[in-house]
Amino acid sequence: MKDVRFQEILERRIELIRNVLGKKAAEYARGDDRLHNFKRVARVKGCTTEDACIDGFCKHLVSILDTVDDVAKGVYAKTELWEEKIGDAINYLILLEAIVKEDSSERENNAR
């Protein structure tokens, strides 16, 4: 793949990330807490916020793996489906990074 094409893909992905995470904020955030949904799941399940996020990520990862398996069987998904699946996985990793950074900041602030 030529660098120009790769840069086009990269720029499109960055645009999609901004759009999806911005749109989903209204759906999943409460007040000014973008991570509210994961924190609520963690309380319900009795797990960490990180674990709650990884649960969602794994759902998307399995979907990607199934789609990859389909390719080996000669079944090909449309580009739009690939974009959605890959984007969902990337977005969950970005959300995980936010969770880790927030938790890290809170631990540092509470350290003696």
PDB file of C-alpha atoms in Angstrom:
ATOM      1  CA  MET A   1       0.000   0.000   0.000  1.00  0.00           C
ATOM      2  CA  LYS A   2       1.331   3.381  -0.941  1.00  0.00           C
ATOM      3  CA  ASP A   3       1.873   5.919   1.830  1.00  0.00           C
ATOM      4  CA  VAL A   4      -0.660   8.319   0.343  1.00  0.00           C
ATOM      5  CA  ARG A   5      -3.422   5.701   0.558  1.00  0.00           C
ATOM      6  CA  PHE A   6      -2.400   4.763   4.098  1.00  0.00           C
ATOM      7  CA  GLN A   7      -2.567   8.429   5.142  1.00  0.00           C
ATOM      8  CA  GLU A   8      -6.077   8.659   3.663  1.00  0.00           C
ATOM      9  CA  ILE A   9      -7.165   5.651   5.707  1.00  0.00           C
ATOM     10  CA  LEU A  10      -5.583   7.102   8.839  1.00  0.00           C
ATOM     11  CA  GLU A  11      -7.247  10.486   8.432  1.00  0.00           C
ATOM     12  CA  ARG A  12     -10.629   8.873   7.804  1.00  0.00           C
ATOM     13  CA  ARG A  13     -10.239   6.723  10.913  1.00  0.00           C
ATOM     14  CA  ILE A  14      -9.368   9.745  13.062  1.00  0.00           C
ATOM     15  CA  GLU A  15     -12.429  11.570  11.734  1.00  0.00           C
ATOM     16  CA  LEU A  16     -14.648   8.555  12.440  1.00  0.00           C
ATOM     17  CA  ILE A  17     -13.268   8.241  15.979  1.00  0.00           C
ATOM     18  CA  ARG A  18     -14.067  11.876  16.714  1.00  0.00           C
ATOM     19  CA  ASN A  19     -17.565  11.569  15.260  1.00  0.00           C
ATOM     20  CA  VAL A  20     -18.514   8.329  16.975  1.00  0.00           C
ATOM     21  CA  LEU A  21     -17.061   9.154  20.389  1.00  0.00           C
ATOM     22  CA  GLY A  22     -18.677  12.588  20.235  1.00  0.00           C
ATOM     23  CA  LYS A  23     -22.059  11.172  19.293  1.00  0.00           C
ATOM     24  CA  LYS A  24     -21.907   8.372  21.850  1.00  0.00           C
ATOM     25  CA  ALA A  25     -20.993  10.789  24.641  1.00  0.00           C
ATOM     26  CA  ALA A  26     -24.552  12.083  24.627  1.00  0.00           C
ATOM     27  CA  GLU A  27     -25.860   8.527  24.869  1.00  0.00           C
ATOM     28  CA  TYR A  28     -23.553   7.075  27.535  1.00  0.00           C
ATOM     29  CA  ALA A  29     -22.199   9.969  29.599  1.00  0.00           C
ATOM     30  CA  ARG A  30     -23.983  11.497  32.564  1.00  0.00           C
ATOM     31  CA  GLY A  31     -23.247  15.067  33.461  1.00  0.00           C
ATOM     32  CA  ASP A  32     -19.660  15.685  32.515  1.00  0.00           C
ATOM     33  CA  ASP A  33     -18.493  12.097  33.141  1.00  0.00           C
ATOM     34  CA  ARG A  34     -17.646  10.462  29.827  1.00  0.00           C
ATOM     35  CA  LEU A  35     -16.903   7.192  31.624  1.00  0.00           C
ATOM     36  CA  HIS A  36     -20.167   6.986  33.579  1.00  0.00           C
ATOM     37  CA  ASN A  37     -21.441   3.919  31.750  1.00  0.00           C
ATOM     38  CA  PHE A  38     -18.346   1.846  32.555  1.00  0.00           C
ATOM     39  CA  LYS A  39     -18.377   2.927  36.185  1.00  0.00           C
ATOM     40  CA  ARG A  40     -22.022   1.943  36.501  1.00  0.00           C
ATOM     41  CA  VAL A  41     -21.388  -1.459  34.919  1.00  0.00           C
ATOM     42  CA  ALA A  42     -18.455  -1.960  37.302  1.00  0.00           C
ATOM     43  CA  ARG A  43     -20.684  -1.278  40.317  1.00  0.00           C
ATOM     44  CA  VAL A  44     -23.407  -3.615  39.037  1.00  0.00           C
ATOM     45  CA  LYS A  45     -20.934  -6.436  38.306  1.00  0.00           C
ATOM     46  CA  GLY A  46     -18.655  -5.811  41.281  1.00  0.00           C
ATOM     47  CA  CYS A  47     -15.597  -5.436  39.086  1.00  0.00           C
ATOM     48  CA  THR A  48     -13.178  -2.674  38.142  1.00  0.00           C
ATOM     49  CA  THR A  49     -14.017   0.000  35.618  1.00  0.00           C
ATOM     50  CA  GLU A  50     -11.208  -1.394  33.469  1.00  0.00           C
ATOM     51  CA  ASP A  51     -12.841  -4.845  33.523  1.00  0.00           C
ATOM     52  CA  ALA A  52     -16.188  -3.343  32.553  1.00  0.00           C
ATOM     53  CA  CYS A  53     -14.568  -1.675  29.545  1.00  0.00           C
ATOM     54  CA  ILE A  54     -12.707  -4.844  28.543  1.00  0.00           C
ATOM     55  CA  ASP A  55     -16.016  -6.735  28.554  1.00  0.00           C
ATOM     56  CA  GLY A  56     -17.306  -4.396  25.852  1.00  0.00           C
ATOM     57  CA  PHE A  57     -14.037  -4.535  23.954  1.00  0.00           C
ATOM     58  CA  CYS A  58     -14.085  -8.350  23.950  1.00  0.00           C
ATOM     59  CA  LYS A  59     -17.544  -8.373  22.397  1.00  0.00           C
ATOM     60  CA  HIS A  60     -16.197  -6.313  19.501  1.00  0.00           C
ATOM     61  CA  LEU A  61     -12.997  -8.369  19.282  1.00  0.00           C
ATOM     62  CA  VAL A  62     -15.000 -11.597  18.945  1.00  0.00           C
ATOM     63  CA  SER A  63     -17.041 -10.001  16.178  1.00  0.00           C
ATOM     64  CA  ILE A  64     -13.833  -9.056  14.339  1.00  0.00           C
ATOM     65  CA  LEU A  65     -12.406 -12.553  14.817  1.00  0.00           C
ATOM     66  CA  ASP A  66     -15.594 -14.100  13.431  1.00  0.00           C
ATOM     67  CA  THR A  67     -15.419 -11.792  10.416  1.00  0.00           C
ATOM     68  CA  VAL A  68     -11.773 -12.749   9.862  1.00  0.00           C
ATOM     69  CA  ASP A  69     -12.747 -16.426  10.081  1.00  0.00           C
ATOM     70  CA  ASP A  70     -15.383 -15.775   7.427  1.00  0.00           C
ATOM     71  CA  VAL A  71     -12.689 -14.518   5.037  1.00  0.00           C
ATOM     72  CA  ALA A  72     -10.948 -17.893   5.298  1.00  0.00           C
ATOM     73  CA  LYS A  73     -14.268 -19.456   4.236  1.00  0.00           C
ATOM     74  CA  GLY A  74     -14.600 -17.136   1.253  1.00  0.00           C
ATOM     75  CA  VAL A  75     -17.271 -14.973   2.890  1.00  0.00           C
ATOM     76  CA  TYR A  76     -16.418 -11.293   2.650  1.00  0.00           C
ATOM     77  CA  ALA A  77     -17.959  -8.466   4.651  1.00  0.00           C
ATOM     78  CA  LYS A  78     -18.561  -5.062   3.130  1.00  0.00           C
ATOM     79  CA  THR A  79     -16.008  -2.333   3.788  1.00  0.00           C
ATOM     80  CA  GLU A  80     -18.544  -0.420   5.877  1.00  0.00           C
ATOM     81  CA  LEU A  81     -18.936  -3.383   8.230  1.00  0.00           C
ATOM     82  CA  TRP A  82     -15.165  -3.705   8.641  1.00  0.00           C
ATOM     83  CA  GLU A  83     -14.915   0.019   9.358  1.00  0.00           C
ATOM     84  CA  GLU A  84     -17.591  -0.213  12.031  1.00  0.00           C
ATOM     85  CA  LYS A  85     -16.111  -3.283  13.730  1.00  0.00           C
ATOM     86  CA  ILE A  86     -12.552  -1.970  13.688  1.00  0.00           C
ATOM     87  CA  GLY A  87     -13.717   1.456  14.823  1.00  0.00           C
ATOM     88  CA  ASP A  88     -15.634   0.007  17.762  1.00  0.00           C
ATOM     89  CA  ALA A  89     -12.541  -1.875  18.934  1.00  0.00           C
ATOM     90  CA  ILE A  90     -10.329   1.203  18.590  1.00  0.00           C
ATOM     91  CA  ASN A  91     -12.854   3.340  20.452  1.00  0.00           C
ATOM     92  CA  TYR A  92     -12.994   0.884  23.348  1.00  0.00           C
ATOM     93  CA  LEU A  93      -9.199   0.994  23.604  1.00  0.00           C
ATOM     94  CA  ILE A  94      -9.313   4.795  23.695  1.00  0.00           C
ATOM     95  CA  LEU A  95     -11.965   4.620  26.427  1.00  0.00           C
ATOM     96  CA  LEU A  96      -9.799   2.116  28.322  1.00  0.00           C
ATOM     97  CA  GLU A  97      -6.898   4.523  28.109  1.00  0.00           C
ATOM     98  CA  ALA A  98      -9.092   7.275  29.571  1.00  0.00           C
ATOM     99  CA  ILE A  99     -10.158   4.962  32.411  1.00  0.00           C
ATOM    100  CA  VAL A 100      -6.562   3.987  33.179  1.00  0.00           C
ATOM    101  CA  LYS A 101      -5.425   7.608  33.149  1.00  0.00           C
ATOM    102  CA  GLU A 102      -8.313   8.727  35.352  1.00  0.00           C
ATOM    103  CA  ASP A 103      -7.686   5.895  37.819  1.00  0.00           C
ATOM    104  CA  SER A 104      -3.964   6.645  37.801  1.00  0.00           C
ATOM    105  CA  SER A 105      -4.597  10.335  38.544  1.00  0.00           C
ATOM    106  CA  GLU A 106      -6.954   9.462  41.389  1.00  0.00           C
ATOM    107  CA  ARG A 107      -4.431   6.998  42.883  1.00  0.00           C
ATOM    108  CA  GLU A 108      -1.678   9.580  42.690  1.00  0.00           C
ATOM    109  CA  ASN A 109      -3.902  12.224  44.302  1.00  0.00           C
ATOM    110  CA  ASN A 110      -4.803   9.828  47.130  1.00  0.00           C
ATOM    111  CA  ALA A 111      -1.229   8.676  47.691  1.00  0.00           C
ATOM    112  CA  ARG A 112       0.375   9.679  50.977  1.00  0.00           C
TER     113      ARG A 112
END
